[in-house]
PDB file of C-alpha atoms in Angstrom:
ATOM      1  CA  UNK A   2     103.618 101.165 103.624  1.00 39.00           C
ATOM      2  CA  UNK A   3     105.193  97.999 105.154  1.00 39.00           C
ATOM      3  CA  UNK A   4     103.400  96.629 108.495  1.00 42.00           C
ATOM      4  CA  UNK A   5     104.017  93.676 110.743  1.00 46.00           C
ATOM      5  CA  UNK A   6     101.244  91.001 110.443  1.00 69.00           C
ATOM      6  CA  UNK A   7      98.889  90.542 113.327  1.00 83.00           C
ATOM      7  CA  UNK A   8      95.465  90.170 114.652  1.00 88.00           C
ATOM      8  CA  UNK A   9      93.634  93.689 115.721  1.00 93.00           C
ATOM      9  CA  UNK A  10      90.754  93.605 117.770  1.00 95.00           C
ATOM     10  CA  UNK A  11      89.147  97.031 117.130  1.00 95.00           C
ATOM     11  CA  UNK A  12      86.081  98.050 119.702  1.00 96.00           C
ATOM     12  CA  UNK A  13      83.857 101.058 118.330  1.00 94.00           C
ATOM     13  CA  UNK A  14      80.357 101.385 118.757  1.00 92.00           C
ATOM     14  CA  UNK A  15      79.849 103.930 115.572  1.00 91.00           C
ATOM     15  CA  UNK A  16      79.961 101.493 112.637  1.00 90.00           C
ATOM     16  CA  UNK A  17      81.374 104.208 110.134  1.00 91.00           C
ATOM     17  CA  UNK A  18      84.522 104.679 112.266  1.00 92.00           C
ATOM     18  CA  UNK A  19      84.959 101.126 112.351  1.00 91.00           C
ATOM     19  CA  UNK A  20      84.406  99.825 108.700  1.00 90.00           C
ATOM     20  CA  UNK A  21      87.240 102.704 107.831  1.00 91.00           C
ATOM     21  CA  UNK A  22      89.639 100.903 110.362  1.00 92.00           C
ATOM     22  CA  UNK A  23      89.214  97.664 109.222  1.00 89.00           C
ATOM     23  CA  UNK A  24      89.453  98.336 105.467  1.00 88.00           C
ATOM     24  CA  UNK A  25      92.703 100.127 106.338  1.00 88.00           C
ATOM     25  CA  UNK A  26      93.943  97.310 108.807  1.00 89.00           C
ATOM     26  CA  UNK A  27      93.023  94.769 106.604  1.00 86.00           C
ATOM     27  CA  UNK A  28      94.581  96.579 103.666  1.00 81.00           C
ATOM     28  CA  UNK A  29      98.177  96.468 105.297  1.00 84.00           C
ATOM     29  CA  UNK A  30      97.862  92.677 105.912  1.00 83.00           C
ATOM     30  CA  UNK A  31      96.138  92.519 109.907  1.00 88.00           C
ATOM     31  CA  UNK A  32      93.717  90.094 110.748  1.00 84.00           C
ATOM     32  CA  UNK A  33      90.485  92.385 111.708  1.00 90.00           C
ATOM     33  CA  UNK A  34      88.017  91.752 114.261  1.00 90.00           C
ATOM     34  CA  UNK A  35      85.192  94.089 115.180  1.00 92.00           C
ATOM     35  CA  UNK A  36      83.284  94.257 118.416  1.00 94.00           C
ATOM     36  CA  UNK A  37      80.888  97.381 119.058  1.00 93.00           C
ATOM     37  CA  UNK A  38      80.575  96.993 123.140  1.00 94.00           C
ATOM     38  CA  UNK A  39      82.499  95.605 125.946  1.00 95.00           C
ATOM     39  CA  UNK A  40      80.407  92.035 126.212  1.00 93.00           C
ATOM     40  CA  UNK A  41      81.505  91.315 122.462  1.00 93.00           C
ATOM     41  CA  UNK A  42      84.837  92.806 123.117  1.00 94.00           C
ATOM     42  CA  UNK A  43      85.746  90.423 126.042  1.00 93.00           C
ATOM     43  CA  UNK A  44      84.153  87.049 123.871  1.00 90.00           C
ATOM     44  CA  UNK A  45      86.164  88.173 120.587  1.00 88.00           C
ATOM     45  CA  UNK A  46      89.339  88.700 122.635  1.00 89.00           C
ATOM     46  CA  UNK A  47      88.575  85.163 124.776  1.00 85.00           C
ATOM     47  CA  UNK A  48      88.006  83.072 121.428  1.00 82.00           C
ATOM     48  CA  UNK A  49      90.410  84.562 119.235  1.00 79.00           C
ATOM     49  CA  UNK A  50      93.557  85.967 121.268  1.00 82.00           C
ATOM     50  CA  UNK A  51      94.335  88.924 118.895  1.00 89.00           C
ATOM     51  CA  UNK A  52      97.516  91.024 119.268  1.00 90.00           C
ATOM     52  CA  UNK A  53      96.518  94.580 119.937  1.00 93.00           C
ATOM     53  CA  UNK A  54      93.453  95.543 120.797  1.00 95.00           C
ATOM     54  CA  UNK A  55      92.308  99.159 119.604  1.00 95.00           C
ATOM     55  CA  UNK A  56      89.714 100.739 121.809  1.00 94.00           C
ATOM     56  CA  UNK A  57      87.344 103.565 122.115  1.00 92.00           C
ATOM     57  CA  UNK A  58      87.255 104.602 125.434  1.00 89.00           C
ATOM     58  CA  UNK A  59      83.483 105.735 125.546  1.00 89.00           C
ATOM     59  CA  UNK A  60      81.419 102.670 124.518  1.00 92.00           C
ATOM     60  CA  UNK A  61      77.629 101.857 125.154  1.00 93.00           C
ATOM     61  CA  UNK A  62      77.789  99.684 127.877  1.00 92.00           C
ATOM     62  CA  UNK A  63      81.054 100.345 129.395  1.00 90.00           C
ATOM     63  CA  UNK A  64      84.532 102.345 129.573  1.00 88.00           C
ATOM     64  CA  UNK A  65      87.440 101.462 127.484  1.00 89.00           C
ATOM     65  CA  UNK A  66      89.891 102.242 129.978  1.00 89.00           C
ATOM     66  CA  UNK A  67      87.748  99.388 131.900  1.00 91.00           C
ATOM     67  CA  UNK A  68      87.719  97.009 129.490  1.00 94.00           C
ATOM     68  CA  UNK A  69      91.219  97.327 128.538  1.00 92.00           C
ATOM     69  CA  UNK A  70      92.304  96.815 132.382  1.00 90.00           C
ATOM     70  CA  UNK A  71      90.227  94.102 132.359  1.00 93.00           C
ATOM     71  CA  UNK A  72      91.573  92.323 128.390  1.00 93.00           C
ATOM     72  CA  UNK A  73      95.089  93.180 130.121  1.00 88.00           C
ATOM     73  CA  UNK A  74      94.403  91.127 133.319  1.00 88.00           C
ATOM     74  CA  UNK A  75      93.579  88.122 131.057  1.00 89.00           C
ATOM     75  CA  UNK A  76      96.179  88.726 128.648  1.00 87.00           C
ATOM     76  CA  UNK A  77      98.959  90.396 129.709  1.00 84.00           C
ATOM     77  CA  UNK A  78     100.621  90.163 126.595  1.00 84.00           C
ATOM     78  CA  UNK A  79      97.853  91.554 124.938  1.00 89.00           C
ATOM     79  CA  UNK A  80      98.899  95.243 123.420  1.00 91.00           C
ATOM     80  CA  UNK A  81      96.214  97.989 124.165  1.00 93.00           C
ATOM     81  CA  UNK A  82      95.893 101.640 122.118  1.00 93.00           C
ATOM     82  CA  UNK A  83      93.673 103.465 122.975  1.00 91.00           C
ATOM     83  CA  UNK A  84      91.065 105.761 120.240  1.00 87.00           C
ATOM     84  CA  UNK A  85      88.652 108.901 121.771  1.00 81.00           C
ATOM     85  CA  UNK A  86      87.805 112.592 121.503  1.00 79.00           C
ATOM     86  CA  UNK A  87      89.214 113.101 125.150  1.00 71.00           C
ATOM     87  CA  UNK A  88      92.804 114.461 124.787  1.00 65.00           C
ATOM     88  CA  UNK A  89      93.388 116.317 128.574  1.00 68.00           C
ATOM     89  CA  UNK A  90      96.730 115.649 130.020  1.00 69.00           C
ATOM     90  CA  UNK A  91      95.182 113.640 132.891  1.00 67.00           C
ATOM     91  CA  UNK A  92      92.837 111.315 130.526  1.00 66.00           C
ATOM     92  CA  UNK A  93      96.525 110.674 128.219  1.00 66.00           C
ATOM     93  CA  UNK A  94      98.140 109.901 131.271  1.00 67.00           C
ATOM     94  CA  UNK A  95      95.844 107.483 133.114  1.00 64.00           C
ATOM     95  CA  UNK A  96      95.629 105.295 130.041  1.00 62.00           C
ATOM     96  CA  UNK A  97      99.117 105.166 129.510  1.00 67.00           C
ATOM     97  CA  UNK A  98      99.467 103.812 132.769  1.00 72.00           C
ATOM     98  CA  UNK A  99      98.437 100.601 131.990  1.00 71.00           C
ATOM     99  CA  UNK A 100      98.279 100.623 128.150  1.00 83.00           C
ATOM    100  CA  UNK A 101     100.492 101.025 125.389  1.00 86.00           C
ATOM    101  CA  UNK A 102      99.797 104.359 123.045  1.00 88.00           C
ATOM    102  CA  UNK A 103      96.907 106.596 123.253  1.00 85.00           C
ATOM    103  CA  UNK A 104      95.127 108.364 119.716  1.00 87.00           C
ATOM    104  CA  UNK A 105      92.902 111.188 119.796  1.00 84.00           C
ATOM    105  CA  UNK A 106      89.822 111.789 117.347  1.00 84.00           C
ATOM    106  CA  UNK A 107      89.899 113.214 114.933  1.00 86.00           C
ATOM    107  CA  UNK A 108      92.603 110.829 113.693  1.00 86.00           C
ATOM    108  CA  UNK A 109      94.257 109.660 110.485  1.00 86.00           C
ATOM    109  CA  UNK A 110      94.446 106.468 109.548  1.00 88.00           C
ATOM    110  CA  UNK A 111      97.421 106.083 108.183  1.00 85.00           C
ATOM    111  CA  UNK A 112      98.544 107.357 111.899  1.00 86.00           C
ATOM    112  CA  UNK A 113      96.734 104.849 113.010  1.00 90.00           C
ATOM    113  CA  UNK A 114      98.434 101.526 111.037  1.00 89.00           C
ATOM    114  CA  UNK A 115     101.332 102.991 112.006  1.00 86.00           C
ATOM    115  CA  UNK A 116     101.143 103.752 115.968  1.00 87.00           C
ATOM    116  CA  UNK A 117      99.447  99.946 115.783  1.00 91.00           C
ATOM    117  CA  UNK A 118     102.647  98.369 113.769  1.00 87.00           C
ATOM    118  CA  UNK A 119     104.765 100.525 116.070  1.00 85.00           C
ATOM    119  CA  UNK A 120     103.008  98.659 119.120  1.00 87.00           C
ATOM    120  CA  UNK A 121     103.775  95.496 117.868  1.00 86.00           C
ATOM    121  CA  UNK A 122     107.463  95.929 116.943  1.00 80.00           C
ATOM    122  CA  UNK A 123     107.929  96.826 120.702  1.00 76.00           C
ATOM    123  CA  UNK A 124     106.010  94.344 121.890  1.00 74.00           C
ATOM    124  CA  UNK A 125     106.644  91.087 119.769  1.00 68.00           C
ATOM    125  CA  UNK A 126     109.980  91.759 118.496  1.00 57.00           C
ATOM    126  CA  UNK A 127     111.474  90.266 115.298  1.00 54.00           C
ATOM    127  CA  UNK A 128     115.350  89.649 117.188  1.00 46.00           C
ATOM    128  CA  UNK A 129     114.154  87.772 120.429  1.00 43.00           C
ATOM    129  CA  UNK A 130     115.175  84.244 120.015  1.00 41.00           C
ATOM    130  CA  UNK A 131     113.029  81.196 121.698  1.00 46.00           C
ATOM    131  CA  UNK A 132     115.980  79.949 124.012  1.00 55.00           C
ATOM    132  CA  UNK A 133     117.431  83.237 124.458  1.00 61.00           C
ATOM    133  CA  UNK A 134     119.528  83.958 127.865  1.00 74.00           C
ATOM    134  CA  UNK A 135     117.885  86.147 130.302  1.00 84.00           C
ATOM    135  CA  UNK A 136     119.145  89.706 130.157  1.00 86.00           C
ATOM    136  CA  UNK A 137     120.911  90.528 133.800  1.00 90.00           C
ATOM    137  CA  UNK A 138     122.003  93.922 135.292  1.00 92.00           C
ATOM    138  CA  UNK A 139     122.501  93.685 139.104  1.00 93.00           C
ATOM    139  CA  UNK A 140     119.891  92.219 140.790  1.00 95.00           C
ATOM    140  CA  UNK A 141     117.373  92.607 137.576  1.00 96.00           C
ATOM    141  CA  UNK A 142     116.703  89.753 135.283  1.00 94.00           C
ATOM    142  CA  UNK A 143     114.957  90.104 132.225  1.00 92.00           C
ATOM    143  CA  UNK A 144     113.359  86.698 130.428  1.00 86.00           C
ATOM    144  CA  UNK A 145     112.931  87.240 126.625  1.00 74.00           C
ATOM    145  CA  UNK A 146     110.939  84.094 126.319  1.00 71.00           C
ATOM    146  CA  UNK A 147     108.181  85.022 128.954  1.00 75.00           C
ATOM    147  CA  UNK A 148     109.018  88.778 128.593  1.00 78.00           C
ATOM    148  CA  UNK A 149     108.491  88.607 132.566  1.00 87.00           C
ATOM    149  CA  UNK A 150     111.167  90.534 134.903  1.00 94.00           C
ATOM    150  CA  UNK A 151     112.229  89.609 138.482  1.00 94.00           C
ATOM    151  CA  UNK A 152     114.142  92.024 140.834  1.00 96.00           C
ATOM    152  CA  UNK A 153     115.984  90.460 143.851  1.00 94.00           C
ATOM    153  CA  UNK A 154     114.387  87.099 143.107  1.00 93.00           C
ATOM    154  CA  UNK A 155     110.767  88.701 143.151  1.00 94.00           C
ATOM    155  CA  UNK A 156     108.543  89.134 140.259  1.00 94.00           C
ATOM    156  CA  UNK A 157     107.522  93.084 138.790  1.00 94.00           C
ATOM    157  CA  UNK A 158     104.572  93.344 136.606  1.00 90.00           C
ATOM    158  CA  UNK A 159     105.487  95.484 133.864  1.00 89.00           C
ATOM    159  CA  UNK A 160     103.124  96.313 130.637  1.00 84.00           C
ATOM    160  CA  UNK A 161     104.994  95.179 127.005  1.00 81.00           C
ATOM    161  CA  UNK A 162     105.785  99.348 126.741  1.00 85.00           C
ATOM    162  CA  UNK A 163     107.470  99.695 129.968  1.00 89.00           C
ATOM    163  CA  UNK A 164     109.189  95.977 129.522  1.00 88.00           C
ATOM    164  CA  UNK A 165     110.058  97.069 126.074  1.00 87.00           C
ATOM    165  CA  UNK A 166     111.621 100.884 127.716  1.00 92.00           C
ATOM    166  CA  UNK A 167     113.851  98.724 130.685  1.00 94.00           C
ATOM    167  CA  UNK A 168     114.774  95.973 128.089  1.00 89.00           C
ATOM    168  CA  UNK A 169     116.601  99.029 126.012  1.00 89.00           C
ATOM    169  CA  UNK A 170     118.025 100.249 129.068  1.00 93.00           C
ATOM    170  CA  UNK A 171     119.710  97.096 130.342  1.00 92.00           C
ATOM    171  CA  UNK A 172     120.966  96.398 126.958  1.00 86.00           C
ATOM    172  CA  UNK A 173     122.351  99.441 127.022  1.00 86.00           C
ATOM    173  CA  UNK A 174     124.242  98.665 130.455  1.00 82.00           C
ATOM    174  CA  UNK A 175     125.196 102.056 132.632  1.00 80.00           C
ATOM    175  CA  UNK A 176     125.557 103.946 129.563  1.00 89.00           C
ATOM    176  CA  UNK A 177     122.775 107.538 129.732  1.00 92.00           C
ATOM    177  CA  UNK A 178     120.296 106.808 126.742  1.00 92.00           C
ATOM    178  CA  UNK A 179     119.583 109.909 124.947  1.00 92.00           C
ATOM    179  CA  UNK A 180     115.585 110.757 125.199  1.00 90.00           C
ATOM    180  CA  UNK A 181     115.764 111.053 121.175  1.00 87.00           C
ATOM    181  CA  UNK A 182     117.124 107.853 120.881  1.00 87.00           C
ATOM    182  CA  UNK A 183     114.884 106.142 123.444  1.00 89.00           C
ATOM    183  CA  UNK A 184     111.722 107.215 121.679  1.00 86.00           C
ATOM    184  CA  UNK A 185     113.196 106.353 118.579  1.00 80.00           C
ATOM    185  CA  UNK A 186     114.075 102.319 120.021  1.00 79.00           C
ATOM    186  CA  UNK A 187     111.191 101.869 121.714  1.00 83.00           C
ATOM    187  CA  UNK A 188     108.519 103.713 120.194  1.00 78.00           C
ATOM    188  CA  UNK A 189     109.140 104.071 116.716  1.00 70.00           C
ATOM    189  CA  UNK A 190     109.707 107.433 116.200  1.00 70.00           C
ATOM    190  CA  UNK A 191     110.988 108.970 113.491  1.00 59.00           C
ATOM    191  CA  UNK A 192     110.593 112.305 113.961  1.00 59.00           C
ATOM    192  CA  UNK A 193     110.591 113.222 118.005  1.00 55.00           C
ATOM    193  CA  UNK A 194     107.322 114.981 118.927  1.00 57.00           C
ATOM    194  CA  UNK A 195     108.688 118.266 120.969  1.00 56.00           C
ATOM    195  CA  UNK A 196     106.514 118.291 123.325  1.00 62.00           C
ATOM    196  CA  UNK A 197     106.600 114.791 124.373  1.00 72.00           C
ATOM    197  CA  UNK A 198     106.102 113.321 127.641  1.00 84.00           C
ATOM    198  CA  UNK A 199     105.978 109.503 126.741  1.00 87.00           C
ATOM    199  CA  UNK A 200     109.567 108.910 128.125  1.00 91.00           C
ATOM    200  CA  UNK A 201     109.271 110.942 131.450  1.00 92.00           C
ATOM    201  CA  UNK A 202     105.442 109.404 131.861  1.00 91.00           C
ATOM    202  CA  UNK A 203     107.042 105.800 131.192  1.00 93.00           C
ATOM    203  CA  UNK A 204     110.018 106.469 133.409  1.00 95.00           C
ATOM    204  CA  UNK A 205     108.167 107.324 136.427  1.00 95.00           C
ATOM    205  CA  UNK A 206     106.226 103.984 135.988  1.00 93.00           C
ATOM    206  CA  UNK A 207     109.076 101.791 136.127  1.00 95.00           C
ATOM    207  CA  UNK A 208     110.468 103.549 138.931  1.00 96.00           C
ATOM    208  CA  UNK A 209     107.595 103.161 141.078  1.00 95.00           C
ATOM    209  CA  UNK A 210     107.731  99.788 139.998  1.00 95.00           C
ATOM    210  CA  UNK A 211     110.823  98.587 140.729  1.00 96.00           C
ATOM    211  CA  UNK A 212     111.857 101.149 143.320  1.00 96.00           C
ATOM    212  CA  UNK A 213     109.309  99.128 145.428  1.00 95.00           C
ATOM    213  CA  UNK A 214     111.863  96.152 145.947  1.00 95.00           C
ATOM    214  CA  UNK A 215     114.596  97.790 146.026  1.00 94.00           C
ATOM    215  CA  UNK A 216     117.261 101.125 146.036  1.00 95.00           C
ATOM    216  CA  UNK A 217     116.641 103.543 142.888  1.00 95.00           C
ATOM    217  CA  UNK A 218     117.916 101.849 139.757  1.00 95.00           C
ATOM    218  CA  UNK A 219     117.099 104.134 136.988  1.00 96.00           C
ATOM    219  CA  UNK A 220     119.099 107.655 137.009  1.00 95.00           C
ATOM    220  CA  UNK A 221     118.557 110.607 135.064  1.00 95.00           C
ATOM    221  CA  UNK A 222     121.068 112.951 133.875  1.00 93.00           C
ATOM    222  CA  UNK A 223     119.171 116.161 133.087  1.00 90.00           C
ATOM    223  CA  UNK A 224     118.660 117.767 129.629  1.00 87.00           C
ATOM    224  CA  UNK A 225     119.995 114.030 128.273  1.00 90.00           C
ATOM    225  CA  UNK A 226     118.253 111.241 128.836  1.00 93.00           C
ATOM    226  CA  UNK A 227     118.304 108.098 131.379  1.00 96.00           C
ATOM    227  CA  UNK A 228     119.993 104.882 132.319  1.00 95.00           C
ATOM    228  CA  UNK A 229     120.878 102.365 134.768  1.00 94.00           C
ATOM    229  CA  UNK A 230     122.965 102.964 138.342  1.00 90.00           C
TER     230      UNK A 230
END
């Protein structure tokens, strides 16, 4: 299997999970770091400035969810997955929010390389040039140097997913994307999960997002998909 390079920052207090994660990582070319709490998480992540960080969410002296608000706040670039045994709707949810994919344990970890490599195609990827023109759609403005977005002049904070999700959408003008093929673009898939809710979940985000400064900009057309008004 082909990955991008890049720099993973894996937090897991139980050593066994974590050795098998970095063998694998470091087998498909990443850079591995290992931190087993959130103090050596946040000095690895200072001195080192990996790409993706890969937490577990229940860690000795902390919560992942926690940490990786807090990694996100310094980095904002910085990609977060998140790895634990919780898999309710409302614990998937909440970490999407702010990160970028969410794996439940018992996990492969082939799954794993590949939900990471699919982060980091989304969120570092290969066709953005260094001088390249802002993207524009009515009053939006997307910068693919700083990956920052402005509406009406003032600035939205969006994570690398959601940037990655309106990116597709402006590119694609006021033409409906196709669920199937948004999934595909911005998260990798091959093979659309059924019962997937990453779209919708992502969807909502922006909206409340940029709704905020303005009328509604995203439409849906039902049983299709979703693009810009």
């Amino acid at each position: 299997m082909t990955t991008a390079s890049g720099t993973v920052l894996v937090v897991e207090d139980e050593e066994s999970i974590a050795d098998v994660l970095a063998i694998a990582l470091r087998y498909h070319r990443f850079e591995v770091m290992i931190a087993g709490t959130v103090r050596e998480a946040l000095t690895l992540a200072e001195r080192t400035r990996p790409d993706v960080a890969l937490l577990d969410v229940m860690l000795p002296d902390g919560d992942g969810r926690a940490l990786g608000r807090e990694l996100r706040e310094r980095r904002p670039d910085l990609a977060l997955v998140f790895l634990t045994a919780r898999d309710s709707p409302a614990e998937i949810v909440g970490a999407l929010g702010f990160g970028d994919d969410y794996i439940t344990k018992p996990f492969d970890v082939d799954v794993v390389i590949a939900r990471i490599a699919a982060v980091l195609r989304r969120t570092r990827p290969d066709d953005v040039l260094q001088q390249r023109p802002p993207l524009r759609y009515g009053d939006l403005e997307l910068d693919e140097t700083t990956y920052s977005v402005r509406r009406a002049g003032r600035t939205v904070e969006l994570t690398p997913t959601e940037y990655a999700l309106l990116r597709f959408l402006v590119r694609n003008g006021g033409r409906i994307v196709p669920k199937e093929q948004l999934l595909r673009h911005v998260w990798q898939y091959e093979h659309t999960p059924p019962e997937s809710t990453v779209v919708e979940t992502y969807i909502s985000y922006l909206r409340r997002k940029l709704d905020a400064l303005g009328p509604p900009v995203i439409t849906t057309r039902r049983g299709v998909g979703y693009g810009l008004a």
